């Protein structure tokens, strides 16, 4: 099959969950003999560094789409241009990712091209978006519900939402995990002075809906000698990032900025615990990665997080700083649990190879 993917920032990249999903699916589909083209978005990397405009990556063809520098407009402009370009690619399938880009899914549908949409989360609920952006995302959601030939969701909660709101049947296909071999603390010791089990890890973009402000508030009320490591870049939320840095006046708190590669996996494998205090999530890949690395995980009790950790992790009441503080103290007050069963559970239930096969089956319908 000849396949196109639209909706991510760029691959290869770990700027967000959508980028990871597109890369994992596209590269595996190429390995299975399919022709895949992804439409990368030109623009700044979340780390602030320059991006490289590749023409190909692991057999995946890359087309770079120009956008505005204005962060609030570039996603809209990208979606329009990428879709028009894809119309002339003679694709068998165009796969749209995320609600915003799905605003254009009606166009290839009109031309008789098989369209698939993945809803990575109910993006209009996210606190970083203003009024216009929220309405645009909601429009993308409605358009996907109406025009997508196949609609993929990442949680049973989102599946229920589309059924109740639009009367639309969807297919539940979760995100996957590609586990790296265990890494000893090396880079993170040299750069930040971190040692095994000596820190609590937050790993996500620094945006309001990730709930980092709750974690900092709760952590600063504890008397633990553990560090709090905040690993993540800033995306469209400069004011929030400033608020976070102003809050974090504590020698125990370390900001690493955006991380990837061995440094990322060292942070997972050597943390005492991983915390995801989000108000809103799609299906957090970082949580799957943390579980696969044997981390003890504490997450807010939103469905999309607690359903992933299941019996293997801890939850606290969403946005409740006092409950979060108490759970931090409870976990740190116990010996670290053996996580062999947790690791096997993640490996057996979140295989990218199986997820790719299931996605390809939808393409053929």
Tab-separated table of C-alpha atoms in Angstrom:
chain	number	residue	atom	x	y	z
A	1	UNK	CA	0.000	0.000	0.000
A	2	UNK	CA	0.929	3.617	-0.499
A	3	UNK	CA	0.355	5.443	2.797
A	4	UNK	CA	0.592	9.058	3.971
A	5	UNK	CA	0.630	10.351	7.553
A	6	UNK	CA	-0.297	13.883	8.611
A	7	UNK	CA	-0.541	15.504	12.047
A	8	UNK	CA	2.816	15.175	13.806
A	9	UNK	CA	5.496	17.850	14.161
A	10	UNK	CA	8.310	15.831	12.653
A	11	UNK	CA	10.113	12.507	12.693
A	12	UNK	CA	12.500	11.403	14.002
A	13	UNK	CA	11.544	13.220	17.193
A	14	UNK	CA	10.398	12.729	20.775
A	15	UNK	CA	8.707	16.115	21.079
A	16	UNK	CA	5.421	14.447	21.947
A	17	UNK	CA	3.465	11.220	21.876
A	18	UNK	CA	2.110	11.797	18.369
A	19	UNK	CA	5.644	12.010	16.961
A	20	UNK	CA	6.612	8.724	18.615
A	21	UNK	CA	3.493	6.973	17.294
A	22	UNK	CA	4.003	8.179	13.718
A	23	UNK	CA	7.666	7.150	13.732
A	24	UNK	CA	7.015	3.692	15.180
A	25	UNK	CA	4.137	2.935	12.801
A	26	UNK	CA	5.739	4.387	9.665
A	27	UNK	CA	9.101	2.640	10.053
A	28	UNK	CA	7.474	-0.723	10.781
A	29	UNK	CA	5.105	-0.387	7.836
A	30	UNK	CA	8.089	0.228	5.553
A	31	UNK	CA	9.751	-2.912	6.957
A	32	UNK	CA	6.605	-4.818	5.962
A	33	UNK	CA	6.953	-3.649	2.352
A	34	UNK	CA	4.629	-0.632	2.262
A	35	UNK	CA	5.468	2.813	0.880
A	36	UNK	CA	5.027	5.458	3.591
A	37	UNK	CA	5.331	9.239	3.293
A	38	UNK	CA	5.103	11.488	6.348
A	39	UNK	CA	4.449	15.225	6.185
A	40	UNK	CA	6.828	16.876	8.652
A	41	UNK	CA	6.135	20.360	9.951
A	42	UNK	CA	8.895	22.934	9.540
A	43	UNK	CA	9.581	25.029	12.621
A	44	UNK	CA	11.406	25.118	15.923
A	45	UNK	CA	12.074	22.004	17.954
A	46	UNK	CA	10.563	21.982	21.446
A	47	UNK	CA	14.128	21.943	22.815
A	48	UNK	CA	14.775	25.286	21.112
A	49	UNK	CA	17.358	23.734	18.803
A	50	UNK	CA	17.390	23.689	15.026
A	51	UNK	CA	15.572	20.974	13.114
A	52	UNK	CA	17.092	19.061	10.212
A	53	UNK	CA	14.964	18.752	7.081
A	54	UNK	CA	15.504	15.125	6.108
A	55	UNK	CA	14.236	13.634	2.848
A	56	UNK	CA	14.107	10.081	4.172
A	57	UNK	CA	14.364	8.243	7.495
A	58	UNK	CA	14.662	4.438	7.761
A	59	UNK	CA	12.964	4.073	4.388
A	60	UNK	CA	10.142	6.486	5.248
A	61	UNK	CA	9.819	9.329	2.724
A	62	UNK	CA	9.662	12.777	4.328
A	63	UNK	CA	8.062	15.894	2.901
A	64	UNK	CA	8.595	19.117	4.870
A	65	UNK	CA	5.647	21.509	5.046
A	66	UNK	CA	6.290	25.251	5.562
A	67	UNK	CA	4.349	27.020	8.337
A	68	UNK	CA	4.177	30.379	10.111
A	69	UNK	CA	6.481	31.145	13.023
A	70	UNK	CA	3.386	31.973	15.113
A	71	UNK	CA	2.886	28.873	17.249
A	72	UNK	CA	-0.878	29.373	17.397
A	73	UNK	CA	-1.265	29.395	13.610
A	74	UNK	CA	1.392	27.015	12.346
A	75	UNK	CA	-0.590	23.862	13.168
A	76	UNK	CA	-3.593	25.116	11.187
A	77	UNK	CA	-1.503	26.233	8.211
A	78	UNK	CA	0.419	22.951	8.288
A	79	UNK	CA	-2.779	20.880	8.275
A	80	UNK	CA	-4.190	22.717	5.249
A	81	UNK	CA	-0.987	22.638	3.177
A	82	UNK	CA	-0.086	19.033	4.060
A	83	UNK	CA	-3.550	17.820	3.084
A	84	UNK	CA	-3.511	19.616	-0.272
A	85	UNK	CA	-0.046	18.214	-1.022
A	86	UNK	CA	-1.179	14.702	-0.086
A	87	UNK	CA	-4.097	14.890	-2.527
A	88	UNK	CA	-1.596	14.693	-5.380
A	89	UNK	CA	0.380	11.777	-3.907
A	90	UNK	CA	-1.922	9.037	-5.216
A	91	UNK	CA	-2.082	7.403	-1.802
A	92	UNK	CA	-4.219	4.404	-0.952
A	93	UNK	CA	-4.603	5.672	2.618
A	94	UNK	CA	-4.137	9.035	4.329
A	95	UNK	CA	-3.828	8.670	8.104
A	96	UNK	CA	-4.504	11.828	10.133
A	97	UNK	CA	-3.213	12.093	13.706
A	98	UNK	CA	-4.760	14.325	16.419
A	99	UNK	CA	-7.904	16.440	16.401
A	100	UNK	CA	-6.514	19.638	14.849
A	101	UNK	CA	-5.217	18.072	11.613
A	102	UNK	CA	-8.456	16.057	11.359
A	103	UNK	CA	-10.190	19.329	10.452
A	104	UNK	CA	-8.988	18.622	6.884
A	105	UNK	CA	-9.945	14.948	6.653
A	106	UNK	CA	-13.121	15.802	4.712
A	107	UNK	CA	-11.076	16.802	1.659
A	108	UNK	CA	-9.392	13.467	0.789
A	109	UNK	CA	-12.635	11.747	1.784
A	110	UNK	CA	-14.406	13.884	-0.844
A	111	UNK	CA	-11.904	12.638	-3.438
A	112	UNK	CA	-12.570	9.009	-2.529
A	113	UNK	CA	-9.257	8.380	-0.718
A	114	UNK	CA	-9.451	5.943	2.225
A	115	UNK	CA	-9.054	8.048	5.382
A	116	UNK	CA	-8.067	6.947	8.881
A	117	UNK	CA	-7.930	9.196	11.944
A	118	UNK	CA	-6.289	8.601	15.311
A	119	UNK	CA	-7.655	10.678	18.182
A	120	UNK	CA	-4.679	10.905	20.539
A	121	UNK	CA	-6.773	12.683	23.159
A	122	UNK	CA	-9.589	15.186	23.496
A	123	UNK	CA	-7.225	18.041	22.747
A	124	UNK	CA	-9.802	20.812	23.178
A	125	UNK	CA	-9.820	20.034	26.913
A	126	UNK	CA	-6.183	21.031	27.308
A	127	UNK	CA	-5.555	24.187	29.341
A	128	UNK	CA	-2.929	25.651	26.999
A	129	UNK	CA	-5.445	26.464	24.254
A	130	UNK	CA	-7.430	29.703	24.000
A	131	UNK	CA	-10.966	30.182	22.684
A	132	UNK	CA	-10.270	30.050	18.942
A	133	UNK	CA	-7.910	27.074	19.198
A	134	UNK	CA	-10.405	25.181	21.352
A	135	UNK	CA	-13.169	25.731	18.777
A	136	UNK	CA	-10.833	24.663	15.960
A	137	UNK	CA	-9.917	21.442	17.786
A	138	UNK	CA	-13.564	20.710	18.497
A	139	UNK	CA	-14.290	21.236	14.787
A	140	UNK	CA	-11.506	18.763	13.934
A	141	UNK	CA	-13.046	16.237	16.299
A	142	UNK	CA	-16.497	16.597	14.711
A	143	UNK	CA	-14.998	16.363	11.227
A	144	UNK	CA	-13.161	13.146	12.109
A	145	UNK	CA	-16.337	11.656	13.558
A	146	UNK	CA	-18.231	12.463	10.348
A	147	UNK	CA	-15.727	11.788	7.570
A	148	UNK	CA	-13.043	9.317	8.734
A	149	UNK	CA	-13.528	5.885	7.185
A	150	UNK	CA	-11.876	4.385	10.262
A	151	UNK	CA	-11.500	6.127	13.622
A	152	UNK	CA	-8.875	4.955	16.135
A	153	UNK	CA	-8.970	5.914	19.830
A	154	UNK	CA	-6.400	5.240	22.540
A	155	UNK	CA	-8.685	4.641	25.515
A	156	UNK	CA	-12.040	3.084	26.311
A	157	UNK	CA	-13.132	6.418	27.795
A	158	UNK	CA	-12.603	8.173	24.456
A	159	UNK	CA	-14.400	5.314	22.740
A	160	UNK	CA	-17.438	5.867	24.988
A	161	UNK	CA	-17.248	9.624	24.403
A	162	UNK	CA	-17.475	9.305	20.608
A	163	UNK	CA	-20.342	6.831	20.882
A	164	UNK	CA	-22.351	9.071	23.228
A	165	UNK	CA	-21.490	12.396	21.559
A	166	UNK	CA	-21.596	11.487	17.872
A	167	UNK	CA	-23.077	7.998	17.731
A	168	UNK	CA	-19.788	7.006	16.091
A	169	UNK	CA	-18.201	3.572	16.432
A	170	UNK	CA	-14.443	3.620	16.931
A	171	UNK	CA	-11.600	1.111	17.177
A	172	UNK	CA	-9.466	0.939	20.317
A	173	UNK	CA	-5.777	0.511	19.452
A	174	UNK	CA	-3.408	1.601	22.253
A	175	UNK	CA	0.024	3.138	21.945
A	176	UNK	CA	3.008	0.831	22.146
A	177	UNK	CA	6.396	0.631	23.770
A	178	UNK	CA	9.881	-0.041	22.418
A	179	UNK	CA	11.969	-0.856	25.478
A	180	UNK	CA	15.676	-0.116	25.584
A	181	UNK	CA	18.177	-2.204	27.534
A	182	UNK	CA	18.780	-1.184	31.133
A	183	UNK	CA	21.085	1.813	31.534
A	184	UNK	CA	23.266	2.540	34.541
A	185	UNK	CA	23.524	6.101	35.811
A	186	UNK	CA	26.416	7.589	33.841
A	187	UNK	CA	25.427	10.653	31.813
A	188	UNK	CA	22.966	11.788	34.485
A	189	UNK	CA	25.586	11.458	37.211
A	190	UNK	CA	28.115	13.534	35.285
A	191	UNK	CA	25.602	16.208	34.227
A	192	UNK	CA	23.330	16.481	37.272
A	193	UNK	CA	24.974	14.519	40.100
A	194	UNK	CA	22.115	11.997	40.113
A	195	UNK	CA	22.469	8.506	41.547
A	196	UNK	CA	20.279	5.406	41.355
A	197	UNK	CA	17.052	5.763	43.372
A	198	UNK	CA	18.091	9.260	44.398
A	199	UNK	CA	15.339	11.196	42.637
A	200	UNK	CA	11.674	11.420	41.669
A	201	UNK	CA	11.098	11.809	37.922
A	202	UNK	CA	8.647	14.004	36.026
A	203	UNK	CA	9.080	13.552	32.276
A	204	UNK	CA	6.728	15.500	30.015
A	205	UNK	CA	6.303	18.809	28.242
A	206	UNK	CA	6.009	21.740	30.629
A	207	UNK	CA	2.410	22.698	29.877
A	208	UNK	CA	-0.468	23.313	32.321
A	209	UNK	CA	-2.452	20.124	31.701
A	210	UNK	CA	0.508	17.953	32.744
A	211	UNK	CA	-0.015	19.151	36.341
A	212	UNK	CA	3.611	19.877	37.181
A	213	UNK	CA	2.527	22.732	39.477
A	214	UNK	CA	0.721	20.204	41.690
A	215	UNK	CA	3.824	18.036	41.916
A	216	UNK	CA	6.174	20.898	42.796
A	217	UNK	CA	3.771	22.151	45.473
A	218	UNK	CA	3.401	18.669	46.979
A	219	UNK	CA	7.113	17.847	46.765
A	220	UNK	CA	8.135	21.053	48.542
A	221	UNK	CA	5.914	20.075	51.472
A	222	UNK	CA	7.895	16.856	52.001
A	223	UNK	CA	11.160	16.566	53.893
A	224	UNK	CA	12.636	13.906	51.602
A	225	UNK	CA	16.285	14.106	50.639
A	226	UNK	CA	15.392	12.810	47.162
A	227	UNK	CA	15.709	15.198	44.239
A	228	UNK	CA	12.829	16.096	41.936
A	229	UNK	CA	13.990	15.897	38.317
A	230	UNK	CA	11.862	17.805	35.799
A	231	UNK	CA	12.688	16.617	32.289
A	232	UNK	CA	10.853	18.232	29.401
A	233	UNK	CA	10.711	21.078	26.921
A	234	UNK	CA	8.311	24.011	26.678
A	235	UNK	CA	5.506	24.047	24.092
A	236	UNK	CA	3.385	27.202	23.518
A	237	UNK	CA	3.350	27.935	27.269
A	238	UNK	CA	6.137	30.374	28.070
A	239	UNK	CA	4.153	32.060	30.846
A	240	UNK	CA	3.457	28.723	32.502
A	241	UNK	CA	7.127	27.730	32.292
A	242	UNK	CA	8.042	30.991	34.047
A	243	UNK	CA	5.451	30.236	36.738
A	244	UNK	CA	6.981	26.787	37.240
A	245	UNK	CA	10.527	28.131	37.571
A	246	UNK	CA	9.315	30.763	40.034
A	247	UNK	CA	7.650	28.029	42.130
A	248	UNK	CA	10.659	25.722	42.124
A	249	UNK	CA	12.837	27.635	44.577
A	250	UNK	CA	14.303	24.534	46.157
A	251	UNK	CA	17.820	23.130	45.869
A	252	UNK	CA	16.336	19.641	45.526
A	253	UNK	CA	14.656	20.479	42.192
A	254	UNK	CA	16.602	19.974	38.954
A	255	UNK	CA	15.483	21.053	35.458
A	256	UNK	CA	17.135	19.106	32.636
A	257	UNK	CA	15.241	20.570	29.683
A	258	UNK	CA	14.290	18.314	26.770
A	259	UNK	CA	16.019	14.901	26.917
A	260	UNK	CA	16.343	11.971	24.518
A	261	UNK	CA	18.603	9.018	23.752
A	262	UNK	CA	20.647	7.354	26.482
A	263	UNK	CA	20.095	10.258	28.876
A	264	UNK	CA	16.333	9.690	28.703
A	265	UNK	CA	16.605	5.970	29.415
A	266	UNK	CA	19.092	6.526	32.235
A	267	UNK	CA	16.551	8.826	33.889
A	268	UNK	CA	13.865	6.139	33.695
A	269	UNK	CA	15.982	3.223	34.839
A	270	UNK	CA	17.529	4.960	37.839
A	271	UNK	CA	14.663	6.974	39.349
A	272	UNK	CA	13.109	6.086	42.704
A	273	UNK	CA	9.663	6.749	41.256
A	274	UNK	CA	7.944	8.325	38.256
A	275	UNK	CA	5.057	10.768	38.701
A	276	UNK	CA	2.460	11.815	36.109
A	277	UNK	CA	0.104	14.375	37.739
A	278	UNK	CA	-1.850	15.267	34.575
A	279	UNK	CA	-5.336	16.750	34.415
A	280	UNK	CA	-5.760	15.533	30.813
A	281	UNK	CA	-4.019	12.767	28.841
A	282	UNK	CA	-4.506	10.788	25.659
A	283	UNK	CA	-2.497	7.653	26.308
A	284	UNK	CA	0.826	8.643	27.890
A	285	UNK	CA	3.741	6.880	26.210
A	286	UNK	CA	6.099	8.145	28.908
A	287	UNK	CA	4.035	6.199	31.462
A	288	UNK	CA	4.350	3.009	29.406
A	289	UNK	CA	8.092	3.598	29.113
A	290	UNK	CA	8.423	4.169	32.854
A	291	UNK	CA	6.499	0.979	33.615
A	292	UNK	CA	8.598	-0.993	31.121
A	293	UNK	CA	11.751	0.232	32.865
A	294	UNK	CA	10.476	-1.035	36.224
A	295	UNK	CA	9.664	2.361	37.740
A	296	UNK	CA	7.229	2.685	40.604
A	297	UNK	CA	4.542	4.924	39.103
A	298	UNK	CA	2.221	7.446	40.731
A	299	UNK	CA	-0.435	8.982	38.473
A	300	UNK	CA	-3.517	11.156	38.810
A	301	UNK	CA	-6.762	9.187	38.855
A	302	UNK	CA	-7.876	10.194	35.358
A	303	UNK	CA	-9.086	7.179	33.362
A	304	UNK	CA	-6.384	7.374	30.690
A	305	UNK	CA	-3.629	7.099	33.309
A	306	UNK	CA	-5.081	4.808	35.962
A	307	UNK	CA	-6.271	2.316	33.331
A	308	UNK	CA	-2.686	1.986	32.090
A	309	UNK	CA	-1.058	1.445	35.507
A	310	UNK	CA	-3.886	-0.825	36.663
A	311	UNK	CA	-2.858	-2.905	39.655
A	312	UNK	CA	0.822	-2.100	39.149
A	313	UNK	CA	0.899	1.558	40.209
A	314	UNK	CA	-0.457	4.161	42.599
A	315	UNK	CA	-3.014	6.908	42.003
A	316	UNK	CA	-3.909	10.174	43.727
A	317	UNK	CA	-6.963	12.404	43.383
A	318	UNK	CA	-6.573	14.620	40.332
A	319	UNK	CA	-5.376	18.158	41.193
A	320	UNK	CA	-5.351	17.358	44.940
A	321	UNK	CA	-1.963	18.541	46.214
A	322	UNK	CA	-2.478	17.170	49.725
A	323	UNK	CA	-3.325	13.685	48.460
A	324	UNK	CA	-0.344	13.812	46.104
A	325	UNK	CA	1.968	14.792	48.973
A	326	UNK	CA	0.640	11.936	51.126
A	327	UNK	CA	1.126	9.392	48.330
A	328	UNK	CA	4.682	10.611	47.709
A	329	UNK	CA	5.494	10.128	51.395
A	330	UNK	CA	3.767	6.729	51.473
A	331	UNK	CA	5.731	5.355	48.518
A	332	UNK	CA	9.056	6.794	49.647
A	333	UNK	CA	8.475	5.320	53.107
A	334	UNK	CA	8.391	1.752	51.751
A	335	UNK	CA	11.138	-0.416	50.254
A	336	UNK	CA	11.146	-0.253	46.460
A	337	UNK	CA	8.848	-2.950	45.074
A	338	UNK	CA	9.895	-5.689	42.661
A	339	UNK	CA	8.479	-4.822	39.234
A	340	UNK	CA	9.155	-7.987	37.204
A	341	UNK	CA	5.420	-8.682	36.671
A	342	UNK	CA	4.791	-5.063	35.671
A	343	UNK	CA	7.566	-5.194	33.073
A	344	UNK	CA	6.188	-8.409	31.552
A	345	UNK	CA	2.666	-6.987	31.504
A	346	UNK	CA	3.756	-3.945	29.481
A	347	UNK	CA	5.869	-5.972	27.053
A	348	UNK	CA	3.033	-8.444	26.441
A	349	UNK	CA	0.234	-5.901	26.002
A	350	UNK	CA	1.803	-2.919	24.248
A	351	UNK	CA	3.818	-4.355	21.355
A	352	UNK	CA	4.410	-1.910	18.486
A	353	UNK	CA	4.581	-4.817	16.023
A	354	UNK	CA	1.095	-6.004	16.973
A	355	UNK	CA	-0.242	-2.431	16.964
A	356	UNK	CA	1.184	-1.897	13.468
A	357	UNK	CA	-0.501	-5.069	12.185
A	358	UNK	CA	-3.852	-4.003	13.644
A	359	UNK	CA	-3.527	-0.559	12.052
A	360	UNK	CA	-2.710	-2.055	8.648
A	361	UNK	CA	-5.836	-4.217	8.885
A	362	UNK	CA	-7.902	-1.031	9.211
A	363	UNK	CA	-6.196	0.394	6.139
A	364	UNK	CA	-7.423	-2.573	4.104
A	365	UNK	CA	-11.100	-2.183	5.053
